[in-house]
Amino acid sequence: MNLAVVRERLDYQSLLLGVVVMVTCALLALAYQLTREPIQQALADDMRQSFSQVLPDHLYDNDLLDHAGQIEAPWGPLTYYQASLAGDVSAVVFPMRASGYAGKIEMLVAIKANGELSGVRVLVHQETPGLGDKIEVARDPWITYFTGKSLHDPLPSGWAVKKDGGEFDQFTGATITPRAIVAEIKRALLFFEAEQPTLLYPVRLPDAVGSVPAQQGVEDHD
C-alpha cells in the first residue's frame, strides 16, 4: 500500500470522526433545549410545594419565585423569598443547613414579618431511620411545634433541647439531631432579627430571580 492511499484513508477517518462529533453535539444541544424548560418547571413546582408546607395560603397572594432576593449572611450568600399580601411583605422564606448526626440536614424556614415562625420543614437528611428521622413531618409532628415560636417565645436562652436546659423536646436515643435543628432555627431567627430592614424591603420585580437557585449552604457548627 503506497503512502497516498494511507493518507486518503486517514483523511477519510478524520472527516468521519468530525462528522460524528458534530452530529453528537447537535443532538445533545437539541436534547438540552427540549428538556431545559420542563426541568426548570419541575424544579419551580417543587419549590412552590415546599413553600406551601411552611406558609399557609392566607399569608400571601404572590408567586414567591418572582420575589427572590440575595443577601450576604454570616455563612455566605443566601437566597431568600418574600411572601406578600395585598402588596405588603408578610413573611420571608430561606433555606438553612444544620449539621446532624449522619450529615447535613437541609431545611426551609419561613418567618413572618412580626418575627414569628410560620413553619419549618426538613427537605433532605441522612439521619438514622427510626431515631433521627423523626424530624420528617411525615413520621412525627415534632417539627411542627416550632410554628408560632420566636425569640420572645421562648427567649433566646430557651432555644435548646431540654437535655441542654432549653424548652424543646429531644428524641429518645437521638439528641444530636434535634439539638442541631433547634440551634439552626435559632440562628435563622437571629439572622432575621438582624437583617429585617433588608429582608422585609420589597424586592423589585425587575431584579427578581426567575430561576430556582441551588440552596445555599451553611458552615458547620456545633
mmCIF file with all atom_site columns, C-alpha atoms in Angstrom:
data_model
loop_
_atom_site.group_PDB
_atom_site.id
_atom_site.type_symbol
_atom_site.label_atom_id
_atom_site.label_alt_id
_atom_site.label_comp_id
_atom_site.label_asym_id
_atom_site.label_entity_id
_atom_site.label_seq_id
_atom_site.pdbx_PDB_ins_code
_atom_site.Cartn_x
_atom_site.Cartn_y
_atom_site.Cartn_z
_atom_site.occupancy
_atom_site.B_iso_or_equiv
_atom_site.pdbx_formal_charge
_atom_site.auth_seq_id
_atom_site.auth_comp_id
_atom_site.auth_asym_id
_atom_site.auth_atom_id
_atom_site.pdbx_PDB_model_num
ATOM 1   C CA . MET A 1 1   ? 0.000   0.000  0.000  1.00 0.00 ? 1   MET A CA 1
ATOM 2   C CA . ASN A 1 2   ? 1.537   3.298  -1.046 1.00 0.00 ? 2   ASN A CA 1
ATOM 3   C CA . LEU A 1 3   ? 1.663   6.479  1.053  1.00 0.00 ? 3   LEU A CA 1
ATOM 4   C CA . ALA A 1 4   ? -1.056  8.265  -0.935 1.00 0.00 ? 4   ALA A CA 1
ATOM 5   C CA . VAL A 1 5   ? -3.600  5.557  -0.196 1.00 0.00 ? 5   VAL A CA 1
ATOM 6   C CA . VAL A 1 6   ? -2.715  5.636  3.507  1.00 0.00 ? 6   VAL A CA 1
ATOM 7   C CA . ARG A 1 7   ? -3.178  9.393  3.614  1.00 0.00 ? 7   ARG A CA 1
ATOM 8   C CA . GLU A 1 8   ? -6.512  9.097  1.829  1.00 0.00 ? 8   GLU A CA 1
ATOM 9   C CA . ARG A 1 9   ? -7.800  6.639  4.389  1.00 0.00 ? 9   ARG A CA 1
ATOM 10  C CA . LEU A 1 10  ? -6.571  8.752  7.316  1.00 0.00 ? 10  LEU A CA 1
ATOM 11  C CA . ASP A 1 11  ? -8.254  11.854 5.873  1.00 0.00 ? 11  ASP A CA 1
ATOM 12  C CA . TYR A 1 12  ? -11.491 9.909  5.421  1.00 0.00 ? 12  TYR A CA 1
ATOM 13  C CA . GLN A 1 13  ? -11.389 8.623  9.006  1.00 0.00 ? 13  GLN A CA 1
ATOM 14  C CA . SER A 1 14  ? -10.700 12.123 10.356 1.00 0.00 ? 14  SER A CA 1
ATOM 15  C CA . LEU A 1 15  ? -13.565 13.541 8.322  1.00 0.00 ? 15  LEU A CA 1
ATOM 16  C CA . LEU A 1 16  ? -15.902 10.789 9.505  1.00 0.00 ? 16  LEU A CA 1
ATOM 17  C CA . LEU A 1 17  ? -14.908 11.355 13.119 1.00 0.00 ? 17  LEU A CA 1
ATOM 18  C CA . GLY A 1 18  ? -15.512 15.081 12.729 1.00 0.00 ? 18  GLY A CA 1
ATOM 19  C CA . VAL A 1 19  ? -18.980 14.475 11.298 1.00 0.00 ? 19  VAL A CA 1
ATOM 20  C CA . VAL A 1 20  ? -19.838 12.092 14.153 1.00 0.00 ? 20  VAL A CA 1
ATOM 21  C CA . VAL A 1 21  ? -18.680 14.652 16.727 1.00 0.00 ? 21  VAL A CA 1
ATOM 22  C CA . MET A 1 22  ? -20.718 17.445 15.127 1.00 0.00 ? 22  MET A CA 1
ATOM 23  C CA . VAL A 1 23  ? -23.850 15.308 14.910 1.00 0.00 ? 23  VAL A CA 1
ATOM 24  C CA . THR A 1 24  ? -23.441 14.215 18.530 1.00 0.00 ? 24  THR A CA 1
ATOM 25  C CA . CYS A 1 25  ? -23.002 17.812 19.719 1.00 0.00 ? 25  CYS A CA 1
ATOM 26  C CA . ALA A 1 26  ? -26.050 18.892 17.728 1.00 0.00 ? 26  ALA A CA 1
ATOM 27  C CA . LEU A 1 27  ? -28.168 16.110 19.252 1.00 0.00 ? 27  LEU A CA 1
ATOM 28  C CA . LEU A 1 28  ? -27.006 16.988 22.764 1.00 0.00 ? 28  LEU A CA 1
ATOM 29  C CA . ALA A 1 29  ? -27.812 20.658 22.194 1.00 0.00 ? 29  ALA A CA 1
ATOM 30  C CA . LEU A 1 30  ? -31.250 19.734 20.886 1.00 0.00 ? 30  LEU A CA 1
ATOM 31  C CA . ALA A 1 31  ? -31.910 17.465 23.857 1.00 0.00 ? 31  ALA A CA 1
ATOM 32  C CA . TYR A 1 32  ? -30.872 20.244 26.223 1.00 0.00 ? 32  TYR A CA 1
ATOM 33  C CA . GLN A 1 33  ? -33.216 22.721 24.573 1.00 0.00 ? 33  GLN A CA 1
ATOM 34  C CA . LEU A 1 34  ? -36.107 20.252 24.662 1.00 0.00 ? 34  LEU A CA 1
ATOM 35  C CA . THR A 1 35  ? -35.641 19.269 28.315 1.00 0.00 ? 35  THR A CA 1
ATOM 36  C CA . ARG A 1 36  ? -34.471 22.562 29.840 1.00 0.00 ? 36  ARG A CA 1
ATOM 37  C CA . GLU A 1 37  ? -37.901 24.134 30.194 1.00 0.00 ? 37  GLU A CA 1
ATOM 38  C CA . PRO A 1 38  ? -39.652 21.029 31.611 1.00 0.00 ? 38  PRO A CA 1
ATOM 39  C CA . ILE A 1 39  ? -36.828 20.551 34.122 1.00 0.00 ? 39  ILE A CA 1
ATOM 40  C CA . GLN A 1 40  ? -36.978 24.189 35.219 1.00 0.00 ? 40  GLN A CA 1
ATOM 41  C CA . GLN A 1 41  ? -40.757 23.955 35.516 1.00 0.00 ? 41  GLN A CA 1
ATOM 42  C CA . ALA A 1 42  ? -40.470 20.803 37.628 1.00 0.00 ? 42  ALA A CA 1
ATOM 43  C CA . LEU A 1 43  ? -37.955 22.488 39.927 1.00 0.00 ? 43  LEU A CA 1
ATOM 44  C CA . ALA A 1 44  ? -40.186 25.531 40.253 1.00 0.00 ? 44  ALA A CA 1
ATOM 45  C CA . ASP A 1 45  ? -43.222 23.375 41.061 1.00 0.00 ? 45  ASP A CA 1
ATOM 46  C CA . ASP A 1 46  ? -41.201 21.512 43.674 1.00 0.00 ? 46  ASP A CA 1
ATOM 47  C CA . MET A 1 47  ? -40.145 24.776 45.329 1.00 0.00 ? 47  MET A CA 1
ATOM 48  C CA . ARG A 1 48  ? -43.729 26.062 45.363 1.00 0.00 ? 48  ARG A CA 1
ATOM 49  C CA . GLN A 1 49  ? -44.822 22.828 47.002 1.00 0.00 ? 49  GLN A CA 1
ATOM 50  C CA . SER A 1 50  ? -42.133 23.307 49.658 1.00 0.00 ? 50  SER A CA 1
ATOM 51  C CA . PHE A 1 51  ? -43.272 26.896 50.245 1.00 0.00 ? 51  PHE A CA 1
ATOM 52  C CA . SER A 1 52  ? -46.832 25.701 50.783 1.00 0.00 ? 52  SER A CA 1
ATOM 53  C CA . GLN A 1 53  ? -45.648 23.493 53.642 1.00 0.00 ? 53  GLN A CA 1
ATOM 54  C CA . VAL A 1 54  ? -44.239 26.410 55.640 1.00 0.00 ? 54  VAL A CA 1
ATOM 55  C CA . LEU A 1 55  ? -46.594 29.213 54.568 1.00 0.00 ? 55  LEU A CA 1
ATOM 56  C CA . PRO A 1 56  ? -50.397 28.985 54.900 1.00 0.00 ? 56  PRO A CA 1
ATOM 57  C CA . ASP A 1 57  ? -52.375 30.344 51.955 1.00 0.00 ? 57  ASP A CA 1
ATOM 58  C CA . HIS A 1 58  ? -53.797 33.281 53.890 1.00 0.00 ? 58  HIS A CA 1
ATOM 59  C CA . LEU A 1 59  ? -50.318 34.762 54.362 1.00 0.00 ? 59  LEU A CA 1
ATOM 60  C CA . TYR A 1 60  ? -49.546 35.514 50.710 1.00 0.00 ? 60  TYR A CA 1
ATOM 61  C CA . ASP A 1 61  ? -51.041 36.172 47.307 1.00 0.00 ? 61  ASP A CA 1
ATOM 62  C CA . ASN A 1 62  ? -47.862 36.375 45.218 1.00 0.00 ? 62  ASN A CA 1
ATOM 63  C CA . ASP A 1 63  ? -45.533 33.913 43.499 1.00 0.00 ? 63  ASP A CA 1
ATOM 64  C CA . LEU A 1 64  ? -42.507 33.704 45.789 1.00 0.00 ? 64  LEU A CA 1
ATOM 65  C CA . LEU A 1 65  ? -40.229 32.627 42.951 1.00 0.00 ? 65  LEU A CA 1
ATOM 66  C CA . ASP A 1 66  ? -40.837 36.038 41.349 1.00 0.00 ? 66  ASP A CA 1
ATOM 67  C CA . HIS A 1 67  ? -39.849 37.795 44.579 1.00 0.00 ? 67  HIS A CA 1
ATOM 68  C CA . ALA A 1 68  ? -36.442 36.357 45.379 1.00 0.00 ? 68  ALA A CA 1
ATOM 69  C CA . GLY A 1 69  ? -33.516 38.345 46.670 1.00 0.00 ? 69  GLY A CA 1
ATOM 70  C CA . GLN A 1 70  ? -29.876 37.845 47.600 1.00 0.00 ? 70  GLN A CA 1
ATOM 71  C CA . ILE A 1 71  ? -28.284 38.797 50.887 1.00 0.00 ? 71  ILE A CA 1
ATOM 72  C CA . GLU A 1 72  ? -24.880 38.216 52.424 1.00 0.00 ? 72  GLU A CA 1
ATOM 73  C CA . ALA A 1 73  ? -25.302 36.063 55.521 1.00 0.00 ? 73  ALA A CA 1
ATOM 74  C CA . PRO A 1 74  ? -22.519 35.389 58.035 1.00 0.00 ? 74  PRO A CA 1
ATOM 75  C CA . TRP A 1 75  ? -22.081 31.973 56.360 1.00 0.00 ? 75  TRP A CA 1
ATOM 76  C CA . GLY A 1 76  ? -22.137 33.221 52.770 1.00 0.00 ? 76  GLY A CA 1
ATOM 77  C CA . PRO A 1 77  ? -24.552 34.384 50.032 1.00 0.00 ? 77  PRO A CA 1
ATOM 78  C CA . LEU A 1 78  ? -28.160 33.449 50.740 1.00 0.00 ? 78  LEU A CA 1
ATOM 79  C CA . THR A 1 79  ? -31.237 33.449 48.518 1.00 0.00 ? 79  THR A CA 1
ATOM 80  C CA . TYR A 1 80  ? -34.458 34.426 50.267 1.00 0.00 ? 80  TYR A CA 1
ATOM 81  C CA . TYR A 1 81  ? -38.038 34.558 49.048 1.00 0.00 ? 81  TYR A CA 1
ATOM 82  C CA . GLN A 1 82  ? -40.579 37.196 50.038 1.00 0.00 ? 82  GLN A CA 1
ATOM 83  C CA . ALA A 1 83  ? -44.225 36.435 50.637 1.00 0.00 ? 83  ALA A CA 1
ATOM 84  C CA . SER A 1 84  ? -46.565 39.387 50.330 1.00 0.00 ? 84  SER A CA 1
ATOM 85  C CA . LEU A 1 85  ? -50.233 40.054 50.882 1.00 0.00 ? 85  LEU A CA 1
ATOM 86  C CA . ALA A 1 86  ? -52.008 42.990 49.234 1.00 0.00 ? 86  ALA A CA 1
ATOM 87  C CA . GLY A 1 87  ? -48.606 44.454 48.390 1.00 0.00 ? 87  GLY A CA 1
ATOM 88  C CA . ASP A 1 88  ? -47.114 44.253 51.894 1.00 0.00 ? 88  ASP A CA 1
ATOM 89  C CA . VAL A 1 89  ? -44.318 41.812 52.759 1.00 0.00 ? 89  VAL A CA 1
ATOM 90  C CA . SER A 1 90  ? -45.837 39.298 55.164 1.00 0.00 ? 90  SER A CA 1
ATOM 91  C CA . ALA A 1 91  ? -43.045 36.739 55.529 1.00 0.00 ? 91  ALA A CA 1
ATOM 92  C CA . VAL A 1 92  ? -39.708 35.564 54.192 1.00 0.00 ? 92  VAL A CA 1
ATOM 93  C CA . VAL A 1 93  ? -38.573 32.038 53.421 1.00 0.00 ? 93  VAL A CA 1
ATOM 94  C CA . PHE A 1 94  ? -34.996 30.868 53.141 1.00 0.00 ? 94  PHE A CA 1
ATOM 95  C CA . PRO A 1 95  ? -33.001 27.635 53.318 1.00 0.00 ? 95  PRO A CA 1
ATOM 96  C CA . MET A 1 96  ? -30.807 26.673 56.252 1.00 0.00 ? 96  MET A CA 1
ATOM 97  C CA . ARG A 1 97  ? -28.485 23.721 56.720 1.00 0.00 ? 97  ARG A CA 1
ATOM 98  C CA . ALA A 1 98  ? -27.817 22.038 60.049 1.00 0.00 ? 98  ALA A CA 1
ATOM 99  C CA . SER A 1 99  ? -25.104 19.520 60.872 1.00 0.00 ? 99  SER A CA 1
ATOM 100 C CA . GLY A 1 100 ? -26.862 16.397 62.055 1.00 0.00 ? 100 GLY A CA 1
ATOM 101 C CA . TYR A 1 101 ? -25.655 13.058 63.338 1.00 0.00 ? 101 TYR A CA 1
ATOM 102 C CA . ALA A 1 102 ? -25.225 11.479 59.898 1.00 0.00 ? 102 ALA A CA 1
ATOM 103 C CA . GLY A 1 103 ? -24.631 14.548 57.725 1.00 0.00 ? 103 GLY A CA 1
ATOM 104 C CA . LYS A 1 104 ? -26.198 17.753 56.531 1.00 0.00 ? 104 LYS A CA 1
ATOM 105 C CA . ILE A 1 105 ? -29.861 18.496 57.158 1.00 0.00 ? 105 ILE A CA 1
ATOM 106 C CA . GLU A 1 106 ? -31.416 20.760 54.523 1.00 0.00 ? 106 GLU A CA 1
ATOM 107 C CA . MET A 1 107 ? -34.253 22.866 55.910 1.00 0.00 ? 107 MET A CA 1
ATOM 108 C CA . LEU A 1 108 ? -36.693 25.521 54.786 1.00 0.00 ? 108 LEU A CA 1
ATOM 109 C CA . VAL A 1 109 ? -37.566 28.210 57.335 1.00 0.00 ? 109 VAL A CA 1
ATOM 110 C CA . ALA A 1 110 ? -40.433 30.695 56.992 1.00 0.00 ? 110 ALA A CA 1
ATOM 111 C CA . ILE A 1 111 ? -40.564 33.715 59.317 1.00 0.00 ? 111 ILE A CA 1
ATOM 112 C CA . LYS A 1 112 ? -43.455 36.149 59.434 1.00 0.00 ? 112 LYS A CA 1
ATOM 113 C CA . ALA A 1 113 ? -42.858 39.902 59.402 1.00 0.00 ? 113 ALA A CA 1
ATOM 114 C CA . ASN A 1 114 ? -43.522 40.050 63.148 1.00 0.00 ? 114 ASN A CA 1
ATOM 115 C CA . GLY A 1 115 ? -40.651 37.644 63.831 1.00 0.00 ? 115 GLY A CA 1
ATOM 116 C CA . GLU A 1 116 ? -42.750 34.540 64.467 1.00 0.00 ? 116 GLU A CA 1
ATOM 117 C CA . LEU A 1 117 ? -42.045 31.285 62.703 1.00 0.00 ? 117 LEU A CA 1
ATOM 118 C CA . SER A 1 118 ? -44.653 30.440 60.111 1.00 0.00 ? 118 SER A CA 1
ATOM 119 C CA . GLY A 1 119 ? -43.212 26.985 59.613 1.00 0.00 ? 119 GLY A CA 1
ATOM 120 C CA . VAL A 1 120 ? -40.111 24.816 59.349 1.00 0.00 ? 120 VAL A CA 1
ATOM 121 C CA . ARG A 1 121 ? -39.641 21.730 57.208 1.00 0.00 ? 121 ARG A CA 1
ATOM 122 C CA . VAL A 1 122 ? -36.753 19.342 56.654 1.00 0.00 ? 122 VAL A CA 1
ATOM 123 C CA . LEU A 1 123 ? -36.208 18.783 52.936 1.00 0.00 ? 123 LEU A CA 1
ATOM 124 C CA . VAL A 1 124 ? -33.208 16.429 52.851 1.00 0.00 ? 124 VAL A CA 1
ATOM 125 C CA . HIS A 1 125 ? -31.381 14.484 55.552 1.00 0.00 ? 125 HIS A CA 1
ATOM 126 C CA . GLN A 1 126 ? -29.480 11.256 56.212 1.00 0.00 ? 126 GLN A CA 1
ATOM 127 C CA . GLU A 1 127 ? -30.380 10.733 59.846 1.00 0.00 ? 127 GLU A CA 1
ATOM 128 C CA . THR A 1 128 ? -30.856 7.277  61.361 1.00 0.00 ? 128 THR A CA 1
ATOM 129 C CA . PRO A 1 129 ? -34.186 5.643  60.443 1.00 0.00 ? 129 PRO A CA 1
ATOM 130 C CA . GLY A 1 130 ? -36.391 5.176  63.467 1.00 0.00 ? 130 GLY A CA 1
ATOM 131 C CA . LEU A 1 131 ? -34.449 7.737  65.524 1.00 0.00 ? 131 LEU A CA 1
ATOM 132 C CA . GLY A 1 132 ? -33.271 10.928 63.865 1.00 0.00 ? 132 GLY A CA 1
ATOM 133 C CA . ASP A 1 133 ? -35.742 10.685 61.004 1.00 0.00 ? 133 ASP A CA 1
ATOM 134 C CA . LYS A 1 134 ? -38.477 11.926 63.350 1.00 0.00 ? 134 LYS A CA 1
ATOM 135 C CA . ILE A 1 135 ? -37.578 15.375 62.034 1.00 0.00 ? 135 ILE A CA 1
ATOM 136 C CA . GLU A 1 136 ? -39.675 14.451 58.975 1.00 0.00 ? 136 GLU A CA 1
ATOM 137 C CA . VAL A 1 137 ? -43.221 15.733 59.319 1.00 0.00 ? 137 VAL A CA 1
ATOM 138 C CA . ALA A 1 138 ? -44.496 12.527 57.726 1.00 0.00 ? 138 ALA A CA 1
ATOM 139 C CA . ARG A 1 139 ? -43.017 10.488 60.583 1.00 0.00 ? 139 ARG A CA 1
ATOM 140 C CA . ASP A 1 140 ? -43.551 12.731 63.598 1.00 0.00 ? 140 ASP A CA 1
ATOM 141 C CA . PRO A 1 141 ? -45.202 16.114 64.300 1.00 0.00 ? 141 PRO A CA 1
ATOM 142 C CA . TRP A 1 142 ? -42.124 17.336 66.225 1.00 0.00 ? 142 TRP A CA 1
ATOM 143 C CA . ILE A 1 143 ? -41.034 19.809 63.538 1.00 0.00 ? 143 ILE A CA 1
ATOM 144 C CA . THR A 1 144 ? -44.469 21.459 63.541 1.00 0.00 ? 144 THR A CA 1
ATOM 145 C CA . TYR A 1 145 ? -44.112 22.563 67.166 1.00 0.00 ? 145 TYR A CA 1
ATOM 146 C CA . PHE A 1 146 ? -41.875 25.444 66.071 1.00 0.00 ? 146 PHE A CA 1
ATOM 147 C CA . THR A 1 147 ? -44.752 27.193 64.326 1.00 0.00 ? 147 THR A CA 1
ATOM 148 C CA . GLY A 1 148 ? -45.587 30.418 66.169 1.00 0.00 ? 148 GLY A CA 1
ATOM 149 C CA . LYS A 1 149 ? -42.321 30.430 68.127 1.00 0.00 ? 149 LYS A CA 1
ATOM 150 C CA . SER A 1 150 ? -39.972 33.421 68.122 1.00 0.00 ? 150 SER A CA 1
ATOM 151 C CA . LEU A 1 151 ? -37.023 34.898 70.001 1.00 0.00 ? 151 LEU A CA 1
ATOM 152 C CA . HIS A 1 152 ? -39.577 36.100 72.563 1.00 0.00 ? 152 HIS A CA 1
ATOM 153 C CA . ASP A 1 153 ? -41.314 32.738 72.934 1.00 0.00 ? 153 ASP A CA 1
ATOM 154 C CA . PRO A 1 154 ? -39.141 31.259 74.194 1.00 0.00 ? 154 PRO A CA 1
ATOM 155 C CA . LEU A 1 155 ? -36.366 33.737 74.962 1.00 0.00 ? 155 LEU A CA 1
ATOM 156 C CA . PRO A 1 156 ? -33.010 33.023 73.270 1.00 0.00 ? 156 PRO A CA 1
ATOM 157 C CA . SER A 1 157 ? -31.792 31.176 76.362 1.00 0.00 ? 157 SER A CA 1
ATOM 158 C CA . GLY A 1 158 ? -34.619 28.686 75.917 1.00 0.00 ? 158 GLY A CA 1
ATOM 159 C CA . TRP A 1 159 ? -33.695 27.792 72.352 1.00 0.00 ? 159 TRP A CA 1
ATOM 160 C CA . ALA A 1 160 ? -32.132 24.434 73.152 1.00 0.00 ? 160 ALA A CA 1
ATOM 161 C CA . VAL A 1 161 ? -33.301 20.897 73.801 1.00 0.00 ? 161 VAL A CA 1
ATOM 162 C CA . LYS A 1 162 ? -34.384 20.077 77.352 1.00 0.00 ? 162 LYS A CA 1
ATOM 163 C CA . LYS A 1 163 ? -31.257 17.995 77.916 1.00 0.00 ? 163 LYS A CA 1
ATOM 164 C CA . ASP A 1 164 ? -29.259 21.215 77.459 1.00 0.00 ? 164 ASP A CA 1
ATOM 165 C CA . GLY A 1 165 ? -31.557 23.304 79.664 1.00 0.00 ? 165 GLY A CA 1
ATOM 166 C CA . GLY A 1 166 ? -33.826 24.525 76.872 1.00 0.00 ? 166 GLY A CA 1
ATOM 167 C CA . GLU A 1 167 ? -37.532 24.174 76.177 1.00 0.00 ? 167 GLU A CA 1
ATOM 168 C CA . PHE A 1 168 ? -37.627 21.763 73.236 1.00 0.00 ? 168 PHE A CA 1
ATOM 169 C CA . ASP A 1 169 ? -38.030 18.002 73.370 1.00 0.00 ? 169 ASP A CA 1
ATOM 170 C CA . GLN A 1 170 ? -35.312 15.719 72.115 1.00 0.00 ? 170 GLN A CA 1
ATOM 171 C CA . PHE A 1 171 ? -35.762 12.185 70.786 1.00 0.00 ? 171 PHE A CA 1
ATOM 172 C CA . THR A 1 172 ? -35.095 9.143  72.919 1.00 0.00 ? 172 THR A CA 1
ATOM 173 C CA . GLY A 1 173 ? -31.699 7.845  71.850 1.00 0.00 ? 173 GLY A CA 1
ATOM 174 C CA . ALA A 1 174 ? -31.130 10.673 69.394 1.00 0.00 ? 174 ALA A CA 1
ATOM 175 C CA . THR A 1 175 ? -30.285 14.038 70.922 1.00 0.00 ? 175 THR A CA 1
ATOM 176 C CA . ILE A 1 176 ? -27.795 15.254 68.316 1.00 0.00 ? 176 ILE A CA 1
ATOM 177 C CA . THR A 1 177 ? -30.369 15.605 65.547 1.00 0.00 ? 177 THR A CA 1
ATOM 178 C CA . PRO A 1 178 ? -32.978 17.733 67.376 1.00 0.00 ? 178 PRO A CA 1
ATOM 179 C CA . ARG A 1 179 ? -30.187 19.739 69.009 1.00 0.00 ? 179 ARG A CA 1
ATOM 180 C CA . ALA A 1 180 ? -28.856 20.647 65.558 1.00 0.00 ? 180 ALA A CA 1
ATOM 181 C CA . ILE A 1 181 ? -32.324 21.578 64.283 1.00 0.00 ? 181 ILE A CA 1
ATOM 182 C CA . VAL A 1 182 ? -33.138 23.797 67.270 1.00 0.00 ? 182 VAL A CA 1
ATOM 183 C CA . ALA A 1 183 ? -29.770 25.560 67.032 1.00 0.00 ? 183 ALA A CA 1
ATOM 184 C CA . GLU A 1 184 ? -30.219 26.197 63.315 1.00 0.00 ? 184 GLU A CA 1
ATOM 185 C CA . ILE A 1 185 ? -33.734 27.576 63.707 1.00 0.00 ? 185 ILE A CA 1
ATOM 186 C CA . LYS A 1 186 ? -32.467 29.885 66.450 1.00 0.00 ? 186 LYS A CA 1
ATOM 187 C CA . ARG A 1 187 ? -29.710 31.053 64.112 1.00 0.00 ? 187 ARG A CA 1
ATOM 188 C CA . ALA A 1 188 ? -32.296 31.742 61.398 1.00 0.00 ? 188 ALA A CA 1
ATOM 189 C CA . LEU A 1 189 ? -34.359 33.840 63.827 1.00 0.00 ? 189 LEU A CA 1
ATOM 190 C CA . LEU A 1 190 ? -31.317 35.802 64.974 1.00 0.00 ? 190 LEU A CA 1
ATOM 191 C CA . PHE A 1 191 ? -30.335 36.428 61.357 1.00 0.00 ? 191 PHE A CA 1
ATOM 192 C CA . PHE A 1 192 ? -33.855 37.597 60.524 1.00 0.00 ? 192 PHE A CA 1
ATOM 193 C CA . GLU A 1 193 ? -33.873 39.954 63.511 1.00 0.00 ? 193 GLU A CA 1
ATOM 194 C CA . ALA A 1 194 ? -30.540 41.473 62.481 1.00 0.00 ? 194 ALA A CA 1
ATOM 195 C CA . GLU A 1 195 ? -31.457 41.830 58.797 1.00 0.00 ? 195 GLU A CA 1
ATOM 196 C CA . GLN A 1 196 ? -35.135 42.799 58.953 1.00 0.00 ? 196 GLN A CA 1
ATOM 197 C CA . PRO A 1 197 ? -34.672 46.117 57.083 1.00 0.00 ? 197 PRO A CA 1
ATOM 198 C CA . THR A 1 198 ? -33.279 44.206 54.083 1.00 0.00 ? 198 THR A CA 1
ATOM 199 C CA . LEU A 1 199 ? -35.347 41.041 54.256 1.00 0.00 ? 199 LEU A CA 1
ATOM 200 C CA . LEU A 1 200 ? -38.628 42.918 54.585 1.00 0.00 ? 200 LEU A CA 1
ATOM 201 C CA . TYR A 1 201 ? -37.862 45.579 51.995 1.00 0.00 ? 201 TYR A CA 1
ATOM 202 C CA . PRO A 1 202 ? -39.910 44.717 48.893 1.00 0.00 ? 202 PRO A CA 1
ATOM 203 C CA . VAL A 1 203 ? -37.880 43.011 46.194 1.00 0.00 ? 203 VAL A CA 1
ATOM 204 C CA . ARG A 1 204 ? -38.272 44.818 42.882 1.00 0.00 ? 204 ARG A CA 1
ATOM 205 C CA . LEU A 1 205 ? -39.648 42.566 40.164 1.00 0.00 ? 205 LEU A CA 1
ATOM 206 C CA . PRO A 1 206 ? -37.033 43.597 37.523 1.00 0.00 ? 206 PRO A CA 1
ATOM 207 C CA . ASP A 1 207 ? -34.351 42.339 39.906 1.00 0.00 ? 207 ASP A CA 1
ATOM 208 C CA . ALA A 1 208 ? -36.194 39.176 40.916 1.00 0.00 ? 208 ALA A CA 1
ATOM 209 C CA . VAL A 1 209 ? -34.547 35.824 40.468 1.00 0.00 ? 209 VAL A CA 1
ATOM 210 C CA . GLY A 1 210 ? -36.583 33.921 37.900 1.00 0.00 ? 210 GLY A CA 1
ATOM 211 C CA . SER A 1 211 ? -34.889 30.555 38.150 1.00 0.00 ? 211 SER A CA 1
ATOM 212 C CA . VAL A 1 212 ? -34.671 28.240 41.116 1.00 0.00 ? 212 VAL A CA 1
ATOM 213 C CA . PRO A 1 213 ? -31.167 28.590 42.597 1.00 0.00 ? 213 PRO A CA 1
ATOM 214 C CA . ALA A 1 214 ? -29.341 25.864 44.425 1.00 0.00 ? 214 ALA A CA 1
ATOM 215 C CA . GLN A 1 215 ? -29.806 26.007 48.151 1.00 0.00 ? 215 GLN A CA 1
ATOM 216 C CA . GLN A 1 216 ? -27.085 27.916 49.859 1.00 0.00 ? 216 GLN A CA 1
ATOM 217 C CA . GLY A 1 217 ? -25.036 26.024 52.372 1.00 0.00 ? 217 GLY A CA 1
ATOM 218 C CA . VAL A 1 218 ? -24.283 26.874 55.939 1.00 0.00 ? 218 VAL A CA 1
ATOM 219 C CA . GLU A 1 219 ? -20.917 26.322 57.564 1.00 0.00 ? 219 GLU A CA 1
ATOM 220 C CA . ASP A 1 220 ? -20.505 23.505 60.060 1.00 0.00 ? 220 ASP A CA 1
ATOM 221 C CA . HIS A 1 221 ? -21.172 24.321 63.681 1.00 0.00 ? 221 HIS A CA 1
ATOM 222 C CA . ASP A 1 222 ? -21.536 22.574 66.988 1.00 0.00 ? 222 ASP A CA 1
#
